[in-house]
XYZ file of C-alpha atoms in Angstrom:
728
model
C -58.328 10.381 37.818
C -60.302 11.353 34.774
C -59.384 13.609 32.042
C -61.443 15.686 29.908
C -62.274 14.305 26.622
C -60.201 16.933 24.339
C -57.450 16.683 26.640
C -57.973 12.964 26.900
C -57.476 12.769 23.093
C -54.313 15.314 22.927
C -52.379 12.558 25.031
C -53.309 9.937 23.323
C -51.961 11.745 19.926
C -49.120 12.496 21.815
C -48.443 9.281 22.748
C -48.674 7.705 20.013
C -46.553 10.098 17.854
C -43.958 9.085 20.542
C -44.432 5.764 19.571
C -43.843 5.865 16.318
C -40.713 8.126 16.451
C -38.732 5.840 19.012
C -39.650 3.103 16.117
C -38.743 5.255 13.222
C -35.070 6.019 15.399
C -34.907 2.040 16.334
C -35.468 1.170 12.436
C -33.167 3.758 11.772
C -30.140 2.122 13.986
C -30.650 -1.185 13.326
C -32.846 -1.491 10.016
C -31.502 -4.655 7.756
C -29.677 -4.073 5.246
C -31.729 -3.303 1.969
C -31.972 -6.430 -0.863
C -29.353 -6.124 -3.016
C -31.055 -5.767 -6.442
C -29.209 -4.678 -10.405
C -29.184 -1.060 -10.693
C -30.114 -0.100 -14.825
C -27.376 2.848 -14.034
C -24.442 2.169 -15.590
C -22.644 5.483 -15.409
C -20.102 5.231 -12.521
C -20.781 1.684 -12.067
C -22.712 -0.566 -9.740
C -23.831 1.839 -7.373
C -26.397 -0.455 -5.166
C -22.936 -1.817 -3.751
C -22.111 1.047 -1.450
C -25.694 2.148 -0.728
C -26.284 -1.343 0.819
C -24.406 -0.913 3.587
C -26.431 -0.385 7.242
C -26.061 3.044 8.561
C -24.503 2.143 11.707
C -21.059 0.767 9.248
C -20.425 3.701 8.278
C -18.978 5.181 11.779
C -15.126 4.679 12.080
C -14.322 2.072 15.399
C -13.992 4.674 18.071
C -9.427 5.132 18.435
C -7.891 8.028 20.371
C -5.904 11.466 18.532
C -2.896 9.450 19.008
C -4.361 6.563 16.358
C -4.344 9.265 13.321
C -2.311 6.381 10.940
C -5.173 4.102 12.201
C -7.637 6.132 10.410
C -5.330 6.773 7.175
C -4.711 3.088 6.854
C -8.532 2.750 6.582
C -8.858 5.796 4.356
C -6.166 4.500 2.289
C -7.573 1.221 1.464
C -10.885 2.511 0.907
C -9.686 5.496 -1.438
C -12.497 5.483 -3.803
C -14.836 6.078 -0.704
C -12.169 8.666 0.512
C -10.428 11.292 -2.258
C -10.486 13.642 0.330
C -7.288 12.078 1.905
C -5.344 12.741 -0.798
C -4.909 16.341 -0.171
C -2.675 15.805 2.888
C -1.257 12.930 1.171
C 2.237 14.321 -0.764
C 2.573 16.868 2.445
C 2.691 14.040 5.044
C 5.280 11.957 2.756
C 7.173 14.882 1.941
C 7.466 14.581 5.853
C 8.244 11.318 6.105
C 10.682 11.679 3.545
C 12.400 14.407 5.640
C 12.222 12.652 9.075
C 14.537 9.406 7.645
C 16.586 11.956 5.979
C 17.482 13.444 9.199
C 17.994 10.107 10.760
C 19.783 9.136 8.217
C 22.086 11.395 8.905
C 23.881 12.242 5.127
C 26.481 13.890 6.229
C 28.052 11.034 7.890
C 28.269 8.687 4.813
C 27.103 5.637 6.048
C 24.600 3.145 4.400
C 23.532 3.884 1.476
C 24.847 7.703 1.834
C 28.413 6.176 1.807
C 27.378 6.177 -2.681
C 27.891 10.021 -2.599
C 28.164 9.980 -6.487
C 26.197 7.252 -7.802
C 28.013 3.970 -9.658
C 26.831 0.650 -10.721
C 29.624 -1.206 -9.041
C 29.494 0.506 -5.657
C 25.469 0.408 -5.859
C 25.704 -3.779 -6.725
C 28.849 -3.806 -3.803
C 26.152 -2.341 -1.544
C 23.536 -4.458 -1.857
C 25.990 -7.597 -1.116
C 27.522 -5.803 1.492
C 24.076 -5.601 3.262
C 23.434 -9.247 2.499
C 26.526 -10.118 4.385
C 26.018 -8.419 7.519
C 22.749 -9.683 7.838
C 24.152 -13.209 7.720
C 27.166 -12.491 9.942
C 24.478 -11.532 12.374
C 22.411 -14.338 11.710
C 25.805 -16.839 12.652
C 26.400 -14.984 16.027
C 22.266 -15.918 16.365
C 22.999 -19.454 15.373
C 25.891 -19.775 17.637
C 24.220 -17.753 20.595
C 21.553 -20.446 20.088
C 24.135 -23.626 19.945
C 25.395 -22.150 23.277
C 21.849 -22.718 25.224
C 20.114 -19.026 24.423
C 16.602 -19.570 23.896
C 14.478 -18.035 21.043
C 14.611 -14.217 20.706
C 10.946 -13.436 18.914
C 8.991 -16.324 18.583
C 9.828 -17.477 22.537
C 6.258 -20.018 22.116
C 3.132 -19.672 20.440
C 1.207 -17.141 22.330
C 3.925 -14.731 21.607
C 4.804 -15.666 17.931
C 0.522 -15.002 17.902
C 1.830 -11.369 19.827
C 4.169 -10.673 17.209
C 2.497 -11.834 14.439
C -0.511 -9.569 15.317
C 1.511 -6.346 16.250
C 3.325 -6.802 12.476
C -0.168 -7.732 10.486
C -0.685 -3.833 9.467
C 2.352 -4.104 7.862
C 2.525 -7.506 6.430
C -1.182 -7.234 4.774
C 0.352 -4.018 2.691
C 3.353 -6.311 1.339
C 4.400 -4.636 -1.585
C 1.865 -1.532 -1.941
C 4.582 0.512 -2.602
C 4.903 -0.598 -5.797
C 1.074 -0.907 -6.280
C 0.264 1.801 -9.606
C 4.589 1.974 -10.705
C 3.526 0.250 -13.653
C 0.299 1.722 -15.528
C -1.075 2.959 -18.903
C 0.123 6.766 -17.881
C 3.048 6.061 -17.143
C 5.114 7.790 -19.949
C 6.110 5.419 -22.208
C 10.235 5.909 -22.512
C 10.066 4.496 -18.887
C 7.923 1.827 -19.218
C 10.575 -0.783 -19.825
C 12.060 0.521 -16.243
C 8.605 0.294 -14.547
C 7.725 -3.343 -16.020
C 10.709 -4.532 -13.705
C 9.471 -2.991 -10.768
C 6.198 -4.876 -11.329
C 7.804 -8.010 -11.666
C 8.422 -7.852 -7.986
C 5.260 -6.801 -7.007
C 4.282 -9.549 -9.436
C 5.905 -12.142 -6.975
C 4.983 -10.540 -3.833
C 1.167 -11.162 -5.204
C 2.133 -15.190 -6.183
C 2.794 -14.459 -9.812
C -1.430 -15.235 -10.052
C -0.837 -18.243 -8.041
C -2.838 -17.403 -4.534
C -0.968 -20.447 -2.863
C 2.072 -18.210 -3.302
C 0.550 -14.532 -2.755
C 2.544 -13.124 0.254
C -0.610 -11.064 2.287
C -2.602 -14.444 1.914
C 0.434 -16.560 3.217
C 0.329 -14.058 6.502
C -3.104 -14.241 6.638
C -2.860 -18.087 6.840
C -0.095 -17.972 9.610
C -2.241 -15.904 11.733
C -5.079 -18.426 11.078
C -2.688 -21.007 12.717
C -1.741 -18.941 15.438
C -5.679 -18.705 16.363
C -5.365 -14.911 15.689
C -8.899 -14.125 12.943
C -8.722 -10.582 11.853
C -11.340 -8.586 9.594
C -9.543 -8.092 6.250
C -7.752 -4.458 5.874
C -9.934 -2.846 4.224
C -12.793 -3.448 6.819
C -13.677 -0.830 9.300
C -13.141 -2.978 12.527
C -9.688 -3.859 11.263
C -8.193 -0.542 12.901
C -9.946 -1.224 15.948
C -8.143 -1.177 19.276
C -9.760 -4.785 20.101
C -7.363 -6.511 17.919
C -4.361 -5.308 19.866
C -2.420 -4.362 16.872
C -1.331 -1.277 18.739
C 2.255 -0.118 17.774
C 1.979 3.060 16.010
C 5.014 2.990 14.041
C 3.863 -0.494 12.483
C 0.656 1.363 11.488
C 3.170 4.335 9.882
C 5.411 2.629 7.815
C 2.083 0.344 6.557
C 0.754 4.192 5.416
C 3.943 5.154 4.039
C 3.678 2.122 1.659
C 0.248 2.762 0.705
C 1.068 6.632 0.768
C 3.993 6.792 -1.690
C 2.268 4.735 -4.471
C -0.147 7.298 -4.616
C 1.919 9.190 -6.413
C 4.134 6.582 -8.851
C 5.160 9.046 -11.405
C 6.042 12.025 -9.220
C 8.097 9.792 -6.691
C 9.015 7.290 -9.050
C 13.096 7.675 -7.952
C 12.065 7.750 -4.326
C 9.577 4.550 -4.585
C 13.304 2.429 -6.286
C 15.018 3.670 -3.609
C 12.231 2.607 -1.045
C 12.435 -0.908 -2.527
C 16.065 -1.067 -2.854
C 16.271 -1.225 1.064
C 12.679 -2.716 1.775
C 13.343 -6.030 -0.637
C 17.103 -6.562 1.242
C 17.353 -9.492 3.488
C 16.846 -9.270 7.133
C 17.362 -10.268 10.343
C 13.730 -10.261 11.329
C 12.919 -12.237 8.435
C 15.878 -14.739 9.167
C 15.374 -15.377 12.783
C 11.007 -15.679 12.607
C 11.826 -18.407 9.586
C 13.603 -20.427 11.703
C 11.923 -19.896 15.301
C 8.131 -20.240 14.279
C 9.615 -23.804 12.331
C 10.650 -24.483 15.635
C 6.898 -24.316 17.145
C 5.960 -26.426 14.978
C 4.392 -23.503 12.726
C 4.278 -22.706 8.921
C 7.070 -20.166 8.273
C 6.551 -20.159 4.217
C 6.023 -16.620 4.751
C 8.906 -15.611 5.950
C 11.047 -18.250 4.207
C 9.644 -16.681 0.961
C 11.235 -13.857 1.654
C 14.769 -15.333 3.417
C 14.772 -16.919 -0.441
C 13.653 -14.320 -2.666
C 15.297 -11.239 -1.324
C 18.371 -12.586 -2.093
C 21.417 -10.385 -2.984
C 22.012 -12.692 -6.129
C 18.730 -13.797 -8.330
C 16.007 -12.266 -5.698
C 14.395 -8.609 -5.319
C 17.501 -6.920 -4.059
C 19.311 -7.459 -7.282
C 16.441 -6.623 -9.657
C 15.709 -3.954 -7.292
C 19.540 -2.598 -7.728
C 19.390 -3.338 -11.710
C 16.325 -1.523 -12.152
C 18.025 1.515 -9.956
C 20.839 0.979 -12.793
C 18.821 1.479 -15.980
C 16.714 4.215 -14.128
C 19.835 6.072 -13.553
C 21.074 5.598 -16.806
C 18.173 6.329 -18.398
C 17.992 9.857 -16.729
C 21.631 10.587 -18.042
C 20.964 9.760 -21.755
C 17.899 11.173 -21.839
C 18.503 14.879 -19.598
C 21.867 15.859 -17.864
C 24.659 14.369 -15.524
C 23.294 16.884 -13.032
C 19.903 15.538 -13.328
C 20.981 11.915 -12.930
C 23.253 13.271 -9.407
C 19.110 14.551 -8.291
C 18.022 11.325 -9.059
C 20.472 9.301 -7.181
C 19.397 11.417 -4.039
C 16.447 11.190 -4.722
C 16.537 7.217 -4.106
C 18.768 7.512 -1.543
C 15.970 9.453 0.375
C 13.066 6.908 -0.366
C 15.832 4.268 0.957
C 16.369 6.281 3.797
C 12.887 6.273 3.935
C 11.822 2.403 4.407
C 14.877 2.121 6.475
C 14.401 4.453 9.135
C 10.518 3.489 9.355
C 11.876 -0.382 9.628
C 14.623 0.413 12.534
C 11.368 2.130 14.490
C 9.072 -0.819 14.673
C 9.214 -2.783 18.436
C 9.100 -6.109 17.200
C 13.351 -5.293 17.159
C 13.709 -5.096 20.756
C 13.151 -8.850 20.826
C 16.126 -9.122 19.246
C 20.389 -9.300 20.399
C 20.936 -6.015 21.597
C 24.432 -6.678 19.333
C 22.825 -5.944 16.099
C 23.575 -2.841 13.873
C 20.048 -2.479 13.425
C 18.093 -2.633 16.625
C 15.550 0.208 17.367
C 17.298 3.443 17.070
C 15.604 6.424 17.302
C 16.464 10.086 16.351
C 17.819 11.244 19.418
C 16.067 14.472 20.649
C 18.018 17.577 22.010
C 16.743 16.567 25.919
C 17.164 12.728 25.408
C 20.756 12.664 26.945
C 19.066 15.200 29.884
C 16.189 12.907 30.188
C 18.126 9.818 30.883
C 20.645 10.990 33.097
C 17.782 12.549 35.526
C 15.601 9.095 35.061
C 18.749 6.804 35.976
C 19.672 9.042 39.161
C 15.944 9.472 40.146
C 15.876 5.551 40.039
C 18.469 4.826 42.403
C 17.378 6.161 45.510
C 13.191 5.790 44.559
C 12.823 2.593 43.074
C 12.443 0.423 46.388
C 9.724 3.255 47.825
C 7.346 2.601 44.932
C 7.387 -1.138 44.778
C 3.751 -1.478 46.560
C 2.485 1.313 43.751
C -0.292 -0.018 41.348
C 0.742 2.560 38.848
C 0.948 2.232 35.567
C 2.306 3.496 32.972
C 1.920 2.260 29.234
C 0.573 -0.650 30.860
C 3.732 -1.123 32.490
C 4.116 -0.702 36.404
C 5.886 2.411 37.634
C 8.575 -0.064 39.616
C 9.643 -0.971 35.726
C 10.166 2.421 35.260
C 12.444 3.018 38.160
C 14.733 -0.337 37.643
C 18.277 0.399 36.537
C 17.981 -2.601 34.122
C 15.616 -1.181 32.343
C 17.169 1.778 31.825
C 20.252 0.412 30.921
C 18.470 0.539 26.801
C 18.271 4.378 26.729
C 16.699 5.502 23.952
C 14.084 2.448 23.898
C 13.099 3.232 27.351
C 12.621 7.254 25.860
C 10.910 5.632 23.297
C 8.611 3.947 25.555
C 7.853 6.635 27.841
C 7.168 9.265 24.854
C 4.536 6.788 23.568
C 2.817 6.136 27.115
C -0.347 8.075 26.725
C -1.944 9.836 28.807
C 1.092 9.808 30.768
C 2.706 11.774 28.068
C 1.080 13.529 25.284
C 3.877 14.337 22.723
C 4.159 18.017 22.692
C 1.143 19.062 25.071
C 2.677 19.280 28.468
C -0.250 20.581 30.501
C -2.564 17.579 29.324
C 0.633 14.970 29.996
C -0.523 12.968 33.445
C 3.163 12.629 34.611
C 3.769 16.843 33.947
C 0.311 17.186 36.110
C 1.971 14.863 39.019
C 5.314 16.369 39.071
C 3.646 19.987 39.221
C 1.421 21.554 42.711
C -1.134 19.578 43.661
C 0.093 16.221 42.495
C 1.377 13.256 44.262
C 5.333 13.731 43.107
C 4.988 17.276 43.712
C 8.457 18.125 45.440
C 10.009 14.817 43.877
C 11.417 17.122 41.098
C 13.476 20.249 41.536
C 12.197 23.113 39.433
C 14.951 22.662 36.782
C 14.210 18.983 36.603
C 10.521 19.772 36.161
C 11.728 22.274 33.533
C 13.507 19.750 31.515
C 10.575 17.402 32.103
C 8.735 20.028 30.402
C 10.520 20.912 27.817
C 11.143 17.420 26.809
C 7.530 16.624 26.200
C 6.688 19.689 23.869
C 9.928 18.842 21.886
C 8.016 15.338 20.935
C 5.609 17.474 18.557
C 5.536 16.269 15.455
C 6.219 18.226 12.641
C 3.712 16.740 10.007
C 4.517 19.200 7.255
C 8.377 20.307 7.431
C 9.432 18.849 4.498
C 13.074 21.245 4.605
C 15.375 18.318 4.612
C 14.005 16.134 1.631
C 13.989 19.289 -0.307
C 17.735 20.603 1.001
C 19.275 16.792 0.478
C 17.735 15.723 -2.966
C 18.373 19.854 -4.781
C 15.275 19.079 -5.845
C 12.912 22.195 -7.151
C 10.101 22.773 -4.718
C 7.515 22.277 -7.576
C 4.062 23.048 -6.604
C 1.799 20.182 -5.707
C 0.610 17.269 -8.852
C -3.001 17.631 -10.370
C -3.814 13.998 -9.415
C -4.804 12.864 -12.560
C -3.624 8.919 -11.563
C -6.362 9.263 -9.021
C -8.889 11.571 -10.277
C -12.262 9.619 -9.513
C -14.695 11.254 -11.638
C -18.631 10.127 -11.726
C -20.120 10.375 -15.332
C -23.277 11.432 -16.159
C -26.011 8.062 -16.493
C -27.252 10.506 -19.843
C -23.516 8.678 -21.109
C -24.704 5.452 -21.364
C -28.347 3.823 -22.518
C -30.707 2.310 -20.263
C -31.087 -0.957 -21.278
C -30.078 -4.251 -19.707
C -27.542 -6.388 -20.559
C -27.552 -8.046 -23.641
C -25.138 -11.154 -23.211
C -24.904 -13.780 -20.248
C -21.025 -13.961 -18.772
C -20.599 -17.351 -20.446
C -20.420 -15.630 -24.162
C -17.705 -12.580 -22.686
C -14.483 -15.277 -23.718
C -16.763 -16.908 -26.484
C -18.676 -15.323 -28.444
C -17.533 -14.124 -31.621
C -16.966 -10.570 -33.144
C -16.561 -9.446 -36.364
C -14.492 -6.125 -36.401
C -12.849 -4.838 -39.637
C -10.504 -2.827 -39.603
C -9.101 -2.059 -42.881
C -10.943 1.098 -43.983
C -10.220 2.552 -40.437
C -8.420 5.676 -39.333
C -6.001 4.814 -36.660
C -5.873 7.835 -34.785
C -9.152 7.588 -33.910
C -8.906 4.051 -32.275
C -5.200 4.486 -30.572
C -6.829 6.536 -27.899
C -9.277 3.719 -27.396
C -6.480 1.257 -27.787
C -4.024 2.596 -24.804
C -6.633 3.375 -22.616
C -8.104 0.105 -22.552
C -4.606 -0.744 -20.990
C -5.700 0.497 -17.430
C -8.836 -1.298 -17.212
C -7.405 -3.916 -14.352
C -4.352 -2.416 -13.569
C -5.774 -1.102 -9.938
C -6.808 -4.352 -9.398
C -3.839 -4.584 -7.299
C -3.046 -1.412 -6.042
C -4.539 -2.643 -2.322
C -2.361 -6.302 -2.300
C -4.834 -7.585 0.384
C -7.569 -6.646 -2.016
C -5.922 -8.987 -4.883
C -4.893 -11.542 -2.117
C -8.069 -13.664 -3.701
C -8.623 -16.086 -6.242
C -9.993 -13.489 -8.893
C -7.350 -11.137 -7.857
C -4.581 -14.003 -8.728
C -6.995 -14.631 -11.987
C -6.536 -10.904 -12.737
C -2.669 -10.690 -11.878
C -2.254 -13.449 -14.742
C -4.203 -11.234 -17.261
C -1.928 -8.179 -16.738
C 1.122 -10.606 -17.004
C 0.235 -11.506 -19.952
C -0.726 -7.720 -21.243
C 2.589 -7.200 -20.546
C 4.413 -10.175 -21.704
C 5.933 -11.285 -18.470
C 6.920 -14.957 -18.970
C 4.162 -17.758 -18.653
C 3.395 -19.054 -14.914
C 5.802 -21.574 -13.688
C 6.152 -23.910 -10.841
C 8.705 -21.494 -9.570
C 9.997 -17.362 -9.106
C 11.458 -16.290 -11.963
C 13.488 -13.261 -10.400
C 16.536 -12.103 -12.449
C 15.656 -14.460 -15.141
C 12.661 -12.121 -16.025
C 15.230 -9.204 -15.391
C 17.743 -10.716 -18.197
C 14.929 -12.216 -20.410
C 14.312 -10.234 -23.968
C 11.124 -9.667 -23.410
C 8.714 -9.598 -26.226
C 6.384 -6.531 -27.353
C 3.815 -6.164 -25.079
C -0.135 -4.311 -25.715
C 1.411 -0.858 -25.410
C 4.556 -2.076 -27.527
C 2.546 -3.490 -30.022
C -0.252 -0.468 -30.024
C 2.959 2.004 -30.786
C 4.187 -0.534 -33.776
C 0.643 0.017 -35.339
C 0.906 3.653 -35.237
C 3.886 3.941 -36.819
C 2.689 1.204 -39.442
C -0.101 3.660 -40.041
C 2.278 6.679 -40.291
C 1.192 8.284 -37.305
C 3.866 11.369 -36.446
C 5.284 11.856 -34.170
C 4.598 8.928 -32.098
C 2.744 9.313 -29.160
C 4.954 9.821 -26.072
C 1.815 9.147 -23.085
C -1.292 8.443 -22.869
C -2.171 11.929 -22.283
C -0.021 12.660 -25.453
C -2.578 10.497 -27.235
C -5.383 11.953 -25.038
C -4.218 15.044 -26.121
C -3.962 14.566 -29.927
C -6.751 12.647 -30.549
C -9.672 13.230 -27.602
C -11.906 10.927 -26.945
C -14.278 10.533 -24.456
C -14.941 7.239 -24.123
C -10.660 6.890 -23.311
C -11.091 9.042 -21.125
C -14.375 7.104 -19.558
C -12.150 3.666 -19.402
C -9.335 5.646 -17.383
C -11.703 6.756 -15.044
C -13.567 3.821 -14.504
C -10.470 1.663 -13.609
C -9.476 4.218 -10.705
C -13.046 2.807 -8.988
C -11.864 -1.176 -9.274
C -14.010 -1.893 -6.537
C -17.142 -0.060 -7.365
C -16.557 -1.292 -10.838
C -14.923 -4.873 -10.247
C -17.047 -7.118 -12.675
C -17.672 -3.989 -15.029
C -14.295 -3.277 -15.845
C -13.432 -7.741 -16.245
C -16.378 -7.507 -18.501
C -15.005 -4.904 -20.617
C -11.835 -6.379 -20.874
C -13.484 -9.268 -22.497
C -14.624 -6.929 -25.121
C -11.785 -5.467 -25.732
C -10.178 -8.756 -26.716
C -12.539 -8.634 -29.913
C -10.057 -5.198 -30.375
C -7.107 -6.757 -30.168
C -7.945 -10.184 -32.414
C -9.225 -7.479 -35.020
C -5.592 -5.707 -34.758
C -4.273 -9.286 -35.113
C -5.566 -10.262 -38.353
C -5.744 -6.047 -39.696
C -3.027 -6.808 -42.716
C 0.003 -4.468 -42.761
C -0.717 -3.783 -39.006
C 2.102 -5.573 -37.176
C 5.113 -7.751 -38.514
C 5.149 -11.242 -37.614
C 6.890 -11.728 -34.859
C 4.449 -9.200 -32.986
C 1.701 -10.734 -34.603
C 2.572 -14.079 -32.978
C 3.518 -12.156 -29.743
C -0.054 -10.497 -29.826
C -1.723 -14.329 -30.289
C -0.080 -15.249 -27.434
C -0.833 -12.455 -25.657
C -4.686 -13.412 -26.448
C -4.731 -16.518 -25.611
C -3.487 -16.059 -22.103
C -6.185 -13.427 -21.510
C -8.773 -15.609 -22.384
C -7.577 -18.248 -19.953
C -7.381 -16.209 -17.224
C -10.495 -14.352 -17.931
C -12.595 -17.526 -18.321
C -11.210 -18.390 -14.645
C -12.148 -14.961 -13.343
C -15.728 -15.479 -14.881
C -15.995 -19.267 -13.304
C -15.784 -17.758 -9.978
C -18.545 -15.397 -10.242
C -20.657 -18.298 -11.644
C -23.067 -18.531 -9.129
C -23.823 -14.386 -8.204
C -26.458 -13.147 -9.916
C -25.656 -9.409 -9.483
C -21.932 -9.842 -10.398
C -22.616 -11.699 -13.652
C -25.482 -8.708 -14.578
C -22.475 -6.016 -13.983
C -19.747 -8.563 -16.209
C -22.499 -8.719 -18.970
C -23.264 -4.840 -18.244
C -19.520 -3.918 -19.047
C -19.082 -6.462 -21.860
C -21.794 -4.233 -23.605
C -20.981 -0.836 -22.887
C -16.796 -1.578 -24.102
C -18.076 -3.343 -27.140
C -20.571 0.435 -28.137
C -17.750 1.665 -27.389
C -15.394 -0.219 -29.936
C -18.437 -0.654 -32.319
C -19.137 3.461 -32.478
C -15.112 4.582 -32.241
C -14.924 2.594 -35.719
C -17.978 3.579 -37.087
C -16.371 7.126 -36.378
C -13.243 6.463 -37.876
C -14.262 4.537 -41.330
C -11.848 6.664 -43.856
């Protein structure tokens, strides 16, 4: 067939354009990631890291609407890229607290609610009694095993792998609720209290020893049973393919991360959460035994059995911290304020208790245990159970050949009288059996459609029974923003949402920083000598930088899984030095750290210098300092510290530069007393040792070395400028 010359040219041109477009779209979809090269821009950190991700990695895995907690889990792990999550985080946390209070039924005066008015004696008694109850329940379990009963949770290696996988989202955020408990922005008077809580976090993170880091240990256990999961901050972690399908586990993990975002506003609730969560649990006791029987490394669970004890472990450490906090509120405010604080601590305790009770792994335990999964009884639950039992009595055998499955279980299971004996658990499983039951949406629920006209079970349910099923499904709709129970119980004023200044993620204008290559190689970060003379300086001009530089590394530990690395362990050791916590030893400090007379930390040393330099009145917080002595460099330090992923090596480099300012204060006449001078010298030595270890870990990565030197240069220039501008 022949074409006119012009028409042939047009067709050829069109064909060529089509081919080009195809290649373009194919390339956009499957192109290789661009080569990572250092960026000359210092403004917000190391920007090339984010742009080096291929476009197809930007999409979240496909998951159902019911798995909203997975999406939130991912965003909270990557909050630098998803700051929009903060707008809903506080409301969701309040709804969780409200739900937990309703479930705990304070009016019944049980568990923590039995202590209506706080007393130290009652609190310590409660902690010991809770420990003893778990011990008694474990003895029942041991007696059953001796009588010939089999394992309850990890029946074999295959079942152990399933349970460990199901629990992974929660176990891999171990300690997250304390991630921002003790920061530069914490009011100075509260720091002795929050420092005690941070010690608990430090022990969760191995006190700077990766081999004792709880997240690391759990990952090792997963690998031992053949489970290889992506890192929790990776997009693939929330994929359905990994069979982590327990919504309550995801929700509990999200709760830990949510509450840490508001460590100042919800400090009492965080302490209460810790008070319950750090108590000994039956699940931990049973798992530690059964995993050992299966010749698996049970160190993760054994550690929790030992360090969560009610004598010298985390449970008693938290009880002491709670007692000191209530004493502080009583002295600084009033008895009424202390009463409100105690109710808020109870609310946090209830939050942990409620979510721990909701996790399905509890169904593997003996039915006699008091904390077996017990969701809040609903308005229609009793009638639903009676109806199901009545239907099962006549319908069980007539459906034995049915291949239909509801919630991955055959229809025969739902018609088995033995299965229906655990009434609440059966209803909970049925309520989670999407798409058969879509919470709050009867019309979208397949079960409802099957019993109505046109469905295969039409006529099997009376009009009254059909309405009961409809109303039950409708009642399952969650009320995520209903916080009435929380406000009513705590008697707290409904303040407007706080300015989220702890997490402001400001990107600074690049014009604020010199556009030039780093001057110093990474090997000089710890060894470089910098002569800083503070003898003629005005401390008011330097104080903002001093107190702000304490924020540089604190957010490295906010996400436990990101700290579960060798470099993360080094950062933890630097923070321990800055907080004047005891030197790391081959053991767990526990109550020794609480009872130890702690020497001054870097913040206390800064306050001593301020007093000796005549700063009156003494500053009470970092916000107070920045208001009295504004400093754009100090604000920039705090802002950059809120992006520990993007600015990782830059923050390490800046920490190295600020060691010079610490040494300058150390040698400044009349700045410190002799005791504080000795303490500061020890802090600097510990910082240098751990910073050197961190630098060695990135020795082979040119990009990270570049960022390290860049951060050092930027901080050195900040310090020099501040000294120059503060000469009296």
